[in-house]
Every structure is written in C-alpha cells, then in structure tokens.
GROMACS .gro file of C-alpha atoms in nm:
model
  426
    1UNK     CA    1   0.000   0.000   0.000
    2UNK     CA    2   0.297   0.244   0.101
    3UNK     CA    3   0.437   0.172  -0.260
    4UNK     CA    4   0.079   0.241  -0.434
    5UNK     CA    5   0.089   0.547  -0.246
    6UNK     CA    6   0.404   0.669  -0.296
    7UNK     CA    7   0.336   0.625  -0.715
    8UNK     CA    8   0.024   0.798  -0.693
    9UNK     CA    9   0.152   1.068  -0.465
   10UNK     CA   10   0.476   1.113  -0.769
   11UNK     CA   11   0.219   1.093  -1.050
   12UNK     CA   12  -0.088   1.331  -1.004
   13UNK     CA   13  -0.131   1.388  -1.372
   14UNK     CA   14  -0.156   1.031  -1.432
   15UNK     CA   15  -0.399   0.972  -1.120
   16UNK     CA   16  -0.646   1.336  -1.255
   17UNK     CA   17  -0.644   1.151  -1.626
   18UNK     CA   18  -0.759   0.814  -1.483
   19UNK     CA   19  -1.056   0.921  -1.378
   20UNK     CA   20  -1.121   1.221  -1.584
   21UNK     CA   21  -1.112   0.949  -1.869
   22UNK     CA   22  -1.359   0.751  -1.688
   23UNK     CA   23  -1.592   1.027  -1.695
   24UNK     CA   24  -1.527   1.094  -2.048
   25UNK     CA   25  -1.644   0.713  -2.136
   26UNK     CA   26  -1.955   0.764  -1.907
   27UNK     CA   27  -2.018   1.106  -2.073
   28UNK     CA   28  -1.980   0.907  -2.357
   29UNK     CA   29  -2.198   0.605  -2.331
   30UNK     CA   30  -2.481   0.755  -2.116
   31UNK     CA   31  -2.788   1.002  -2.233
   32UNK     CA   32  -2.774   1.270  -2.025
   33UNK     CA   33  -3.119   1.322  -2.107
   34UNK     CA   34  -3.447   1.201  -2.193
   35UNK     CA   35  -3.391   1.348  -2.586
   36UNK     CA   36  -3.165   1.043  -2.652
   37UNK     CA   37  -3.237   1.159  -3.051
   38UNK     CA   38  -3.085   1.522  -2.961
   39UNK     CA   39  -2.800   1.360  -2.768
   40UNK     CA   40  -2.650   1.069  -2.989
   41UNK     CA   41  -2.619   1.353  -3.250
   42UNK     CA   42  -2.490   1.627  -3.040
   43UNK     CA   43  -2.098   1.653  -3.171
   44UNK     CA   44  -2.089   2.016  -2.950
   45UNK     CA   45  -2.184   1.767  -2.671
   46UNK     CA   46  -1.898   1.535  -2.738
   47UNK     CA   47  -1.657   1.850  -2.735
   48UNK     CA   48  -1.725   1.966  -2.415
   49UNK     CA   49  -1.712   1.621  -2.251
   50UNK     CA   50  -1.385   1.590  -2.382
   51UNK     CA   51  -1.334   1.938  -2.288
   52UNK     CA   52  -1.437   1.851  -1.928
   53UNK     CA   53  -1.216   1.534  -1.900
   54UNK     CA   54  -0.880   1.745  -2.051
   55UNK     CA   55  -0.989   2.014  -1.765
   56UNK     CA   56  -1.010   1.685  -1.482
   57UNK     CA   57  -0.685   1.568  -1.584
   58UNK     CA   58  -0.443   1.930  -1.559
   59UNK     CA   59  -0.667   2.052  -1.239
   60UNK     CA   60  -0.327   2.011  -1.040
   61UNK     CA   61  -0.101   2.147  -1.318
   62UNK     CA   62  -0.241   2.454  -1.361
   63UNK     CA   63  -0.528   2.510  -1.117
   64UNK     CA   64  -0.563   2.886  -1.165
   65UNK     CA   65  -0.602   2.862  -1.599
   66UNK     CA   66  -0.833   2.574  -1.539
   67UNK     CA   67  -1.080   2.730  -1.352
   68UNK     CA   68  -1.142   3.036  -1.585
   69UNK     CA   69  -1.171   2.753  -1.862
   70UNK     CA   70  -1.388   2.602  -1.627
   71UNK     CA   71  -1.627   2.913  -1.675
   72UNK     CA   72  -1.536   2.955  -1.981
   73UNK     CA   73  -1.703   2.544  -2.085
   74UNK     CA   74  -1.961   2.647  -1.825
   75UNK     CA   75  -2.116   2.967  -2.041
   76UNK     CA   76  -2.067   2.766  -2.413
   77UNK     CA   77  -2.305   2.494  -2.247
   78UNK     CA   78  -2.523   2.759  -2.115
   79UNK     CA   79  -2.490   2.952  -2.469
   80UNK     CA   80  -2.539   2.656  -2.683
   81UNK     CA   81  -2.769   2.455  -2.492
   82UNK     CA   82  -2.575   2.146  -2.397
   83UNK     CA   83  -2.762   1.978  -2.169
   84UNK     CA   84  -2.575   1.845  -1.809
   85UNK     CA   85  -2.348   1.623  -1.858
   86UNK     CA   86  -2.153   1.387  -1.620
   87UNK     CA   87  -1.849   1.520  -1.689
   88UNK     CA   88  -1.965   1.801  -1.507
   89UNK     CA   89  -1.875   1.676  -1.228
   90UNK     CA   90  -1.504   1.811  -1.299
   91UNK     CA   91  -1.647   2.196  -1.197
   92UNK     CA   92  -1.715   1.982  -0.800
   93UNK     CA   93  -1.302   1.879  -0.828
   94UNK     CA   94  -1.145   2.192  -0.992
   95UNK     CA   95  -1.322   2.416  -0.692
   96UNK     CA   96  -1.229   2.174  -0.435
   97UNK     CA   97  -0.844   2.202  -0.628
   98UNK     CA   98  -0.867   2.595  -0.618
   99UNK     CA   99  -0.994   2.636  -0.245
  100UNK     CA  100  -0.711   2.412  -0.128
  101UNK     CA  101  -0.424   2.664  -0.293
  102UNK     CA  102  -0.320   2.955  -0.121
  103UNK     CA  103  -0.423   3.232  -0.404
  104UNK     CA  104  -0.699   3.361  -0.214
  105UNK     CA  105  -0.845   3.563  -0.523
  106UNK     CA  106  -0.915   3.261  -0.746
  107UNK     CA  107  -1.061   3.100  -0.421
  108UNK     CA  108  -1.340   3.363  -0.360
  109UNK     CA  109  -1.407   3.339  -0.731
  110UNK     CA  110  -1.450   2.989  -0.721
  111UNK     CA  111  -1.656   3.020  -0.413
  112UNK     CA  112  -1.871   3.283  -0.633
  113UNK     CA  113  -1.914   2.993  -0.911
  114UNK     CA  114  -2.045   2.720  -0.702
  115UNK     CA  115  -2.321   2.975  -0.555
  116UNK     CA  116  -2.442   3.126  -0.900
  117UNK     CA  117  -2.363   2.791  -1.117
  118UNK     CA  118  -2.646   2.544  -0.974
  119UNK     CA  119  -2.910   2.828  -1.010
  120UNK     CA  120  -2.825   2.937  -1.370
  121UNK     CA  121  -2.840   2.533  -1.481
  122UNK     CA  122  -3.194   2.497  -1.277
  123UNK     CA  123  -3.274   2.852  -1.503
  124UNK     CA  124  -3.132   2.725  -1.853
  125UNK     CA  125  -3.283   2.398  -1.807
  126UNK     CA  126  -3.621   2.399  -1.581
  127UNK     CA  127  -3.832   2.082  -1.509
  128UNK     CA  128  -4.129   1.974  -1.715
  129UNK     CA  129  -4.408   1.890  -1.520
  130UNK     CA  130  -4.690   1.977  -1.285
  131UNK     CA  131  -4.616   2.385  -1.252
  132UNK     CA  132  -4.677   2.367  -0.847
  133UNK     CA  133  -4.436   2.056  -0.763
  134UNK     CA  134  -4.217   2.153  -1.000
  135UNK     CA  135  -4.133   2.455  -0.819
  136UNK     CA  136  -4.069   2.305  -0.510
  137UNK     CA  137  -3.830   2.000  -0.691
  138UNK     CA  138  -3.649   2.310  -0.872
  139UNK     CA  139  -3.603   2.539  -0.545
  140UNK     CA  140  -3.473   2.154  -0.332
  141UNK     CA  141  -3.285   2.065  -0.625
  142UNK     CA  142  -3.092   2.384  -0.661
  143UNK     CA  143  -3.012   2.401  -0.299
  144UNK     CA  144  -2.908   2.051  -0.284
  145UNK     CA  145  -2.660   2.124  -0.566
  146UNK     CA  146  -2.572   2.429  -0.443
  147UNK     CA  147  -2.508   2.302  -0.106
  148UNK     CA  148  -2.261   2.053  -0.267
  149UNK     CA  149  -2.069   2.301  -0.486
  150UNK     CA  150  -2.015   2.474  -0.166
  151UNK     CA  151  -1.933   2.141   0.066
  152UNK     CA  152  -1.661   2.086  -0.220
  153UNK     CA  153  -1.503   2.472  -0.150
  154UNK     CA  154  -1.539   2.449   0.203
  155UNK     CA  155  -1.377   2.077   0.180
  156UNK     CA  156  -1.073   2.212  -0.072
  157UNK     CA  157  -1.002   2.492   0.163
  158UNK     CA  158  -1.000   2.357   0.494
  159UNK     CA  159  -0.742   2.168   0.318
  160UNK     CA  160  -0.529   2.456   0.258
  161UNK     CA  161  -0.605   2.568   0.636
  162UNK     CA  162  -0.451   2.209   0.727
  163UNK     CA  163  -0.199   2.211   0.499
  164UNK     CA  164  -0.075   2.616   0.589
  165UNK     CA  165  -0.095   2.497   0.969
  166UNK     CA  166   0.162   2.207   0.905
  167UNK     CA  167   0.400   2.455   0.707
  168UNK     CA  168   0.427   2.693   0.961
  169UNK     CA  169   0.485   2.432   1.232
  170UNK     CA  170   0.767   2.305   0.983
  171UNK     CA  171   0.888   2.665   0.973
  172UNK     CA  172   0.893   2.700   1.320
  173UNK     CA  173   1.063   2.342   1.391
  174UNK     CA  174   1.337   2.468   1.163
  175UNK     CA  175   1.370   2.787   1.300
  176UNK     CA  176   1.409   2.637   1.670
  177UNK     CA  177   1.662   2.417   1.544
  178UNK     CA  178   1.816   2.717   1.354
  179UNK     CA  179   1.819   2.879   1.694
  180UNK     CA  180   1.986   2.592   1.879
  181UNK     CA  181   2.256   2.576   1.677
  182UNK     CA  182   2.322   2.903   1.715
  183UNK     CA  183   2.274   2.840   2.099
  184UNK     CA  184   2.529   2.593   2.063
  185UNK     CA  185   2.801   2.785   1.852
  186UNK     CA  186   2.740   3.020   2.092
  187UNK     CA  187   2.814   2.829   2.418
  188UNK     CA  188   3.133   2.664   2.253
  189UNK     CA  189   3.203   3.038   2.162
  190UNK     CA  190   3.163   3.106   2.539
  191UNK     CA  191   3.373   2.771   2.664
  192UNK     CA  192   3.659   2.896   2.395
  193UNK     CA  193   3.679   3.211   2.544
  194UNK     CA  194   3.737   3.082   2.932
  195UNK     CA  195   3.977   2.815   2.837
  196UNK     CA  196   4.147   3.066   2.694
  197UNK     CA  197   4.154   3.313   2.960
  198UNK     CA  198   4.226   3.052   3.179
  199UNK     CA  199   4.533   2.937   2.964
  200UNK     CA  200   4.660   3.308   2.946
  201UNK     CA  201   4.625   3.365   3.341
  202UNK     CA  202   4.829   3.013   3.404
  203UNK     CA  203   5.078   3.058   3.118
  204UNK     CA  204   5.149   3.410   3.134
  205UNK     CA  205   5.142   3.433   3.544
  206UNK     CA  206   5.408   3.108   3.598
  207UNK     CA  207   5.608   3.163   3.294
  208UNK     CA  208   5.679   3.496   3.383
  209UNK     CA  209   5.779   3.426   3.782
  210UNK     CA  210   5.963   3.152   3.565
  211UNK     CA  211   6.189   3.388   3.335
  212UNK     CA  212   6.277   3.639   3.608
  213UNK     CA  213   6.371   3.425   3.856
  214UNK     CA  214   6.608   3.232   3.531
  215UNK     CA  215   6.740   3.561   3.484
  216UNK     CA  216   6.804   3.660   3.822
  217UNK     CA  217   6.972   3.274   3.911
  218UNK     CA  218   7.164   3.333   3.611
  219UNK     CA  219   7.303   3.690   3.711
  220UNK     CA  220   7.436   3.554   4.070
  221UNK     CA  221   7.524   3.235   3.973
  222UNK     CA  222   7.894   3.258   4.033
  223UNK     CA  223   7.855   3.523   4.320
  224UNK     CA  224   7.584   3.355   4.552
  225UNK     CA  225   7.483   2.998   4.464
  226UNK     CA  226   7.274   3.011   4.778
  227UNK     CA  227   7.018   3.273   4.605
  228UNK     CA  228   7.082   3.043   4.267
  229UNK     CA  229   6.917   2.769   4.451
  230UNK     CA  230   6.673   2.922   4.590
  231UNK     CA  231   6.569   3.090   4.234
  232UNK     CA  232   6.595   2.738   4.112
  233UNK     CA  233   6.337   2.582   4.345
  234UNK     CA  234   6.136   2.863   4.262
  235UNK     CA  235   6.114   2.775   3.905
  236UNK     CA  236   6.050   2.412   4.016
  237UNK     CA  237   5.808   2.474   4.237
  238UNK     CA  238   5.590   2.724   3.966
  239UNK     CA  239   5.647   2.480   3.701
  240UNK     CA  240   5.452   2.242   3.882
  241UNK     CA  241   5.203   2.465   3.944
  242UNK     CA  242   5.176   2.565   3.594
  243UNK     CA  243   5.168   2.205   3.502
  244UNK     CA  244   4.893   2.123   3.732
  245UNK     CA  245   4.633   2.371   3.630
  246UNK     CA  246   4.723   2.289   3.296
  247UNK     CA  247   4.640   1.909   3.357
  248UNK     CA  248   4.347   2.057   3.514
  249UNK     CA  249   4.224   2.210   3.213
  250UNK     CA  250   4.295   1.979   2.999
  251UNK     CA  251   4.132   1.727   3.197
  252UNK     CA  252   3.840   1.918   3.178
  253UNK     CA  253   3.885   1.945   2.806
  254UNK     CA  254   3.892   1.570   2.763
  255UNK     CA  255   3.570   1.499   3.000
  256UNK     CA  256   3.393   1.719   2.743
  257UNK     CA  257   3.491   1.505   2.494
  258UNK     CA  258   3.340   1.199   2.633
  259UNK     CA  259   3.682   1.071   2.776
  260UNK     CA  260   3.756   1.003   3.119
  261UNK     CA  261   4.040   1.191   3.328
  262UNK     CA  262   4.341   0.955   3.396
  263UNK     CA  263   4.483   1.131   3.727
  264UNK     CA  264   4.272   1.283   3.995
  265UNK     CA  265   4.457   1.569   3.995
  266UNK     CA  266   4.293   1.678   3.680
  267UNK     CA  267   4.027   1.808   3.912
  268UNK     CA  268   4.164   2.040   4.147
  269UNK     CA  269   3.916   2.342   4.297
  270UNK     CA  270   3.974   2.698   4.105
  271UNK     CA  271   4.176   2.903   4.308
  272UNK     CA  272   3.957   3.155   4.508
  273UNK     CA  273   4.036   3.425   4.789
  274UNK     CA  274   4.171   3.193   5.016
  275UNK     CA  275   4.462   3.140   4.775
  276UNK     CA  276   4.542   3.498   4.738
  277UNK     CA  277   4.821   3.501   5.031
  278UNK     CA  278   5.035   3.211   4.853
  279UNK     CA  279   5.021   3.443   4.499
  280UNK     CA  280   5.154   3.719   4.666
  281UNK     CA  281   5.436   3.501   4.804
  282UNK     CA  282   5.517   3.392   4.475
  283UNK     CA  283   5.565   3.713   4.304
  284UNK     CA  284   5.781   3.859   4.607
  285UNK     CA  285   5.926   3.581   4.590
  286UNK     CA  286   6.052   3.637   4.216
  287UNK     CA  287   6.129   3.961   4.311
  288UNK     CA  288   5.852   4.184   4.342
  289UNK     CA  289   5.770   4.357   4.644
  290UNK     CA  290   5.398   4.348   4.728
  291UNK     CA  291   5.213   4.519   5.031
  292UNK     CA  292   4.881   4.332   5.042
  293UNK     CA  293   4.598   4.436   5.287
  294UNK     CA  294   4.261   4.337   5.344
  295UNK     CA  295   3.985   4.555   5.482
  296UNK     CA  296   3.636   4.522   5.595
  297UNK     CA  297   3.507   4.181   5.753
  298UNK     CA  298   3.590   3.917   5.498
  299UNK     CA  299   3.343   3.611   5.462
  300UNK     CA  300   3.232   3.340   5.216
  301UNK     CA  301   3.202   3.486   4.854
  302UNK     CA  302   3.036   3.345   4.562
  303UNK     CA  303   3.289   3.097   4.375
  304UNK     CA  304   3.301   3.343   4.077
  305UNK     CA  305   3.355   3.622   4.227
  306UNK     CA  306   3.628   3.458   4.428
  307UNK     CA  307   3.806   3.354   4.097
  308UNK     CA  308   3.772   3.657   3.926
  309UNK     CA  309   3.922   3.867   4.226
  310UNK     CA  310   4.239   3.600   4.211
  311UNK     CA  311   4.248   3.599   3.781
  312UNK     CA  312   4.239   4.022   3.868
  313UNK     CA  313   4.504   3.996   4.111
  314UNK     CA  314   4.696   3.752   3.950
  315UNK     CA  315   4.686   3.965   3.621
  316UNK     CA  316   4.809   4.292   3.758
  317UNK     CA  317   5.125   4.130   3.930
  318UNK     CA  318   5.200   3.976   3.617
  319UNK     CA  319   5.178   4.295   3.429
  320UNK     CA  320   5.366   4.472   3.702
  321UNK     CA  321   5.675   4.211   3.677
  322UNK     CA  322   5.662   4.265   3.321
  323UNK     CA  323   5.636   4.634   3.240
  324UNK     CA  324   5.728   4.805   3.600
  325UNK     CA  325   6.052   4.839   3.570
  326UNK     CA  326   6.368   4.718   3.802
  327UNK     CA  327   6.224   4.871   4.080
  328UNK     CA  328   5.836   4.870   4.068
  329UNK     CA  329   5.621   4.790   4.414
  330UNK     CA  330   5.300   4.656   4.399
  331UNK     CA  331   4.987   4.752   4.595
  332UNK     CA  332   4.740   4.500   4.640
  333UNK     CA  333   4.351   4.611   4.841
  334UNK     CA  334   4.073   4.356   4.924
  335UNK     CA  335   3.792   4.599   5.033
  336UNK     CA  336   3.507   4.408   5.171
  337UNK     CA  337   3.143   4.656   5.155
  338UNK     CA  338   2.794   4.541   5.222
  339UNK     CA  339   2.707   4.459   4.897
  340UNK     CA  340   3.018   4.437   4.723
  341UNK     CA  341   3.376   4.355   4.709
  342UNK     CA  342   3.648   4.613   4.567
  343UNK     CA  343   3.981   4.481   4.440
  344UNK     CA  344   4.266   4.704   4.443
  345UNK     CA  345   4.594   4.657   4.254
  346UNK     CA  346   4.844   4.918   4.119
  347UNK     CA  347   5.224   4.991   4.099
  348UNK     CA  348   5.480   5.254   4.106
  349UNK     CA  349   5.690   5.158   3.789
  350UNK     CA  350   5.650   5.286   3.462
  351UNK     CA  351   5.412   5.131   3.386
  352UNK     CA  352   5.269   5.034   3.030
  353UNK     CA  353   5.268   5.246   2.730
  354UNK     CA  354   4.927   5.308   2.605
  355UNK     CA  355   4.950   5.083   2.286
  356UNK     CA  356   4.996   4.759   2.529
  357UNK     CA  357   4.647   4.803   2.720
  358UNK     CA  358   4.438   4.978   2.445
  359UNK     CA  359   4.222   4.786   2.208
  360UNK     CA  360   4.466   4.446   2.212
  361UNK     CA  361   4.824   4.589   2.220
  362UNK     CA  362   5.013   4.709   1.958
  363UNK     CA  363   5.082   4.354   1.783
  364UNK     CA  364   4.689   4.281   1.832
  365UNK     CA  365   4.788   3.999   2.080
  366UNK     CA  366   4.706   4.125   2.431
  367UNK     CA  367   4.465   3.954   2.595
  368UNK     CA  368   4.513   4.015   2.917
  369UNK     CA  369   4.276   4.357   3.027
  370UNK     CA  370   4.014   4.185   2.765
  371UNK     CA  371   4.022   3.830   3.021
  372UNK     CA  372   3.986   4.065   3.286
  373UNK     CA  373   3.700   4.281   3.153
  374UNK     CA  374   3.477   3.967   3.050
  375UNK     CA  375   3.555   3.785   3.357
  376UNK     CA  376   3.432   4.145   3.571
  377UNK     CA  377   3.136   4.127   3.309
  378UNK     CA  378   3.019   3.809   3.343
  379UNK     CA  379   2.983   3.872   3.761
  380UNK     CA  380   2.822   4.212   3.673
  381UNK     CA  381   3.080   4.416   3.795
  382UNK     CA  382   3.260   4.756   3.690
  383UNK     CA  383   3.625   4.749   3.585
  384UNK     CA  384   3.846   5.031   3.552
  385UNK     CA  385   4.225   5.017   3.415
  386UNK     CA  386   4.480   5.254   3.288
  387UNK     CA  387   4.775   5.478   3.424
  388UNK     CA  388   4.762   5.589   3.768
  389UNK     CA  389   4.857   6.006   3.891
  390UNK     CA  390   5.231   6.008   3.969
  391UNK     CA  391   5.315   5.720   3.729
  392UNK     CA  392   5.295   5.359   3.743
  393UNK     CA  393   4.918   5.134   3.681
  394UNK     CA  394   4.604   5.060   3.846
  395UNK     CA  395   4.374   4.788   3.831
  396UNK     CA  396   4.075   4.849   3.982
  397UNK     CA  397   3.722   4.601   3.986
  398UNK     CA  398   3.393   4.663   4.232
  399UNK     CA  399   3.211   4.294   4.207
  400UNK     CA  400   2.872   4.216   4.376
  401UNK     CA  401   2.821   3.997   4.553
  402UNK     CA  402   2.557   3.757   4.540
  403UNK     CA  403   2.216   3.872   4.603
  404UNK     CA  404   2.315   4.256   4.465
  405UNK     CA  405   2.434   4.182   4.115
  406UNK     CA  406   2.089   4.488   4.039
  407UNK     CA  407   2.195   4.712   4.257
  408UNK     CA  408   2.634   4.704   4.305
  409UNK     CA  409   2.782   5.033   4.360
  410UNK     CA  410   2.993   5.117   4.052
  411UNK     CA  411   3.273   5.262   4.312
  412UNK     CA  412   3.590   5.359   4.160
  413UNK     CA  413   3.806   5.280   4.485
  414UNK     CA  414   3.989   5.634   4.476
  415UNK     CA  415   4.101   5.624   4.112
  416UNK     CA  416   3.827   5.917   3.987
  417UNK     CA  417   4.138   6.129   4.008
  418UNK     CA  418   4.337   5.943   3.756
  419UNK     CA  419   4.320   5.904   3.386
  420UNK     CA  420   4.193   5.604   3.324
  421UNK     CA  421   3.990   5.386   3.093
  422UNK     CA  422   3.663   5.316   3.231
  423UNK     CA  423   3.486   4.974   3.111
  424UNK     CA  424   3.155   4.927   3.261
  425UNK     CA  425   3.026   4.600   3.186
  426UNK     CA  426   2.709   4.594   3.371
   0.00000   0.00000   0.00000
C-alpha cells in the first residue's frame, strides 16, 4: 500500500487523467437526457465532454487557468444549450483544487461559481411537469446542488487551512533548530573564550615568575649559589604549578569530549580568595615587592567572584613584573562593603605604554585587560584600568556579591582622580 501510495503521490497527472477518462467514457456512453435523438447527434456535446475530462486531468497542473476555462465550458453549455453532462462533475473537483491553494483571489471566485452555477443550470434547463411541484423539486434541487458546490469549496479549503498549519509548524521546527545551533556555537564560543583566559592567566602568570627568577639565578650564579638555589626551586616549584592547572584544564577538556580523566589531579578546585596570600608570596618571591591588605570583615564569597578577584590579582602582578621596571612595588587592596567587594591593585613603575592596554596591544595579541573585563562582566561588575597620577598602573574592579548583582555600587576605589579607561560591563 505504502508503494501504491508513494506512485500515486509522484504521479498526479496520471492519477487526474484516470478518472477524468472515466468520466469521459460515461459522458460518452450515457444520455444525459431524456432526448436520446438530440444527444446521440450532439458533436458540441462530445466537445465539451472531452473538454471537461482534458480540464479533470491538468486541475493540479495549472489550477488557476483551469478554472477560468472552467467558466469559460460552463457559459458555451449555457450559450449553446448542452444539456448536463456527467463530466460536469469536474467543476465539483477543480473548486475543491482551487480552495485548497493559497491564491486567495481565485478562491473567492470559485466560491462565487459554485453559488451562482447550480441556479443558472436549474434557469437554462427547468423541469417539465406539474407547474406547483415543480417549483418546489427546482427550489430543493438547486439548494441541494448548491449546497454541494459549496461542501466541495469548504472541503478544498480547509485543506489549505490544514496544509498552511503544518507549514508553519515546519517553519517553526526549523527555526528552533536554527536557533539551537546558534545556541550551541554560541556556548562553545563562550567555553573557547574561558579556556582561553584561563590558559593566558596560568601561562602568562608562571612563565613569567619563571623567566625572572632564570634571569636573576643566572646573574648571581657565580657570586651567591645560595640565592641560585633558591631561584631554582622557585622555578621548580611554579612549574609544577603551571603544570597542574594545565592538567586541570585539559582534563576538563577531555571529559567534554566523552573521555575520562586519567589522574585525579585533573580536578583540582579553582583558586579563590583563600589562595590569594600564597600568589603574593610567589611574586615577592621572584622579586617583586607586594604590600597586600585586606579591609572590611571578609566572609564566604560566591565561587566566581572569588576567581575573578584571584584571575584580577593575579593579572596585575603579572603585568607589574613585566612592564614596571627594576624597581616597581606593587599595591594590592581587598575591600570588603555590604554589597560588594572592591579589588585594588596598582604599581609605582612605569608602567605600560598606552599601545599595550588599548584595544589588544600594539601587535593585536594582548589579551590580558580583555580576560579581565569579561571575567568582571560576566559577575556584573565595573572594571576600571589605565595609568595611575604620579606614574605607574592601576587595576581596579567593584564585584557584587551575590544577592546585589541589580543594585552594586559602581565605586571607583579612589582612582576618579586618575586618567583612566573606564569599562563598565554591567
């Protein structure tokens, strides 16, 4: 049945001139009237069957040219006194065809046809009979017919109803899935980005501690091994960080993949607040003198705002190490409000030139202030950056805290009086 189906779905033409030829044989064989003499030699009569059965058979090819031919067969019967014929049941399937197409124009006229076409046919050709119950058989007869030339219209268009109601739920199924793959692009888009902020913070903090503490073992190599070792197990010691959170990230990396992490240790927390103290150990460590101060009552802090405070802090000693100078000192605040927590980190160096935190540096690589401006975005915070009165840098970032993401102060922590570039990402 499928198979029947499936052919007479691919061949309409072929399925319209089955049965439009069928009609054409009963047209054919059959007096349509009682004037058999009038029929059998009634060649106009034999035109417009065939007529009829050529219009039954291209209904679905072009459904628009055959119903004005339609009207056109319907007034030369009218005109020239062909009697019904059963072929005329072809003007019941070509308005059911043109009601069930979306051309709303040639619908209405169709519509207009099936009321007007039963009465001028009860008009043309009227009853013989008793005058009194011929009347009433006319006036049922007509309204019987008319009813069905309607019945066929409203049949062909709640067709097109059903069949415009499946085409928008097909355009709306492929416009949801058009939106979830955008959805999608847009979430690896999102992933992309925080793998690779987290691969700049890791890389660009540890290799940095890395290559100063390199250069400073190799300057007093000769002259204090002592301070050569201790550089040394510096190195060591950040290498392994370095390679831990990058096992970490990777790990993660492969778990998205539908593989399974190897070591445990793929899996360590995100540094938070709590890990603040050992950072700032590390970079005086390598070298760089840091005076770091909390103030306010600190207590528990969402996990993302804890991470972005460290990435923040983390960020500015790096840049510090890098463009200070020999002799830069770093400043680093915690500043614990009611609804929000204000991180504070600048230096007295040089500081940067203005190519190196504007737009992406002046080789279009920088990355750094942009990590730190979408990781300040994303907890709905205010981040402001640039050269500080006096010389040297300042970082500084108010975040909310959870709860007051609406309503977060967009405090500058004391750097109105500078300079700087303001990027409020709220």
């Amino acid at each position: 049945m499928n198979r029947l189906y499936d052919f007479l779905r691919r061949h309409p033409t072929a399925v319209d001139g089955s049965w439009a030829f069928g009609l054409l044989v009963a047209t054919l064989l059959l007096p349509a009237s009682a004037r058999e003499d009038v029929w059998r030699c009634s060649a106009l009569a034999v035109a417009v069957a065939v007529a009829l059965a050529v219009l039954g058979t291209l209904r679905r090819r072009w459904p628009e040219a055959m119903l004005l031919a339609c009207f056109a067969v319907g007034l030369v019967q009218l005109a020239l006194d062909v009697e019904p014929l059963p072929g005329d049941v072809v003007f019941l399937v070509v308005a059911f065809t043109i009601a069930s197409r979306p051309h709303r124009t040639y619908s209405r006229l169709a519509l207009a046809g099936c009321l007007v076409a039963p009465t001028l046919a009860q008009l043309r050709w009227p009853d013989d009979g008793d005058q009194d119950s011929s009347l009433a058989a006319e006036i049922f007869g007509t309204g019987l017919l008319t009813i069905t030339f309607c019945l066929a219209w409203v049949l062909g268009d709640s067709l097109r109803t059903r069949r415009a109601y499946y085409s928008e739920l097909e355009r709306r199924a492929e416009r949801l899935e058009r939106e979830r793959e955008t959805q999608a692009r847009m979430a690896v888009t999102a992933e992309r980005a925080r793998i690779a902020r987290e691969l700049h913070d890791v890389v660009a903090h540890n290799v940095s501690v890395m290559v100063v503490q390199a250069d400073g073992a190799a300057y007093v190599l000769d002259s204090s091994p002592e301070l050569t070792r201790s550089a040394l197990h510096t190195i060591s010691g950040t290498g392994r960080q370095a390679l831990t959170e990058m096992r970490r990230l990777l790990g993660v990396l492969r778990s998205e993949d539908g593989g399974a992490a190897t070591d445990a240790g793929d899996f360590v927390p995100q540094p938070g607040i709590e890990q603040l103290a050992d950072l700032v150990d590390q970079a005086r460590t390598a070298g760089l003198p840091v005076d770091y101060r909390v103030e306010g009552t600190p207590r528990a802090l969402p996990s993302g705002v804890g991470l972005t405070a460290y990435r923040i802090v983390q960020e500015a000693l790096t840049n510090s190490r890098k463009h200070g100078g020999p002799d830069v000192g770093a400043t680093v605040r915690l500043r614990y409000g009611r609804d929000a927590l204000t991180v504070l980190a600048d230096d007295d160096g040089r500081g940067a030139q203005a190519v190196l935190y504007e737009e992406r540096g002046d080789d279009g690589l920088g990355h750094g202030l942009i990590g730190m401006r979408e990781r300040v975005g994303m907890v709905g915070g205010v981040l402001v950056a640039g050269p500080r009165p006096g010389g040297g840098f300042r970082i500084s970032a108010t975040l909310p805290l959870a709860g007051a993401a609406d309503d977060a102060p967009a405090a500058r922590c004391g750097a109105a009086d500078a300079p700087e570039t303001r990027a409020d990402l709220t």
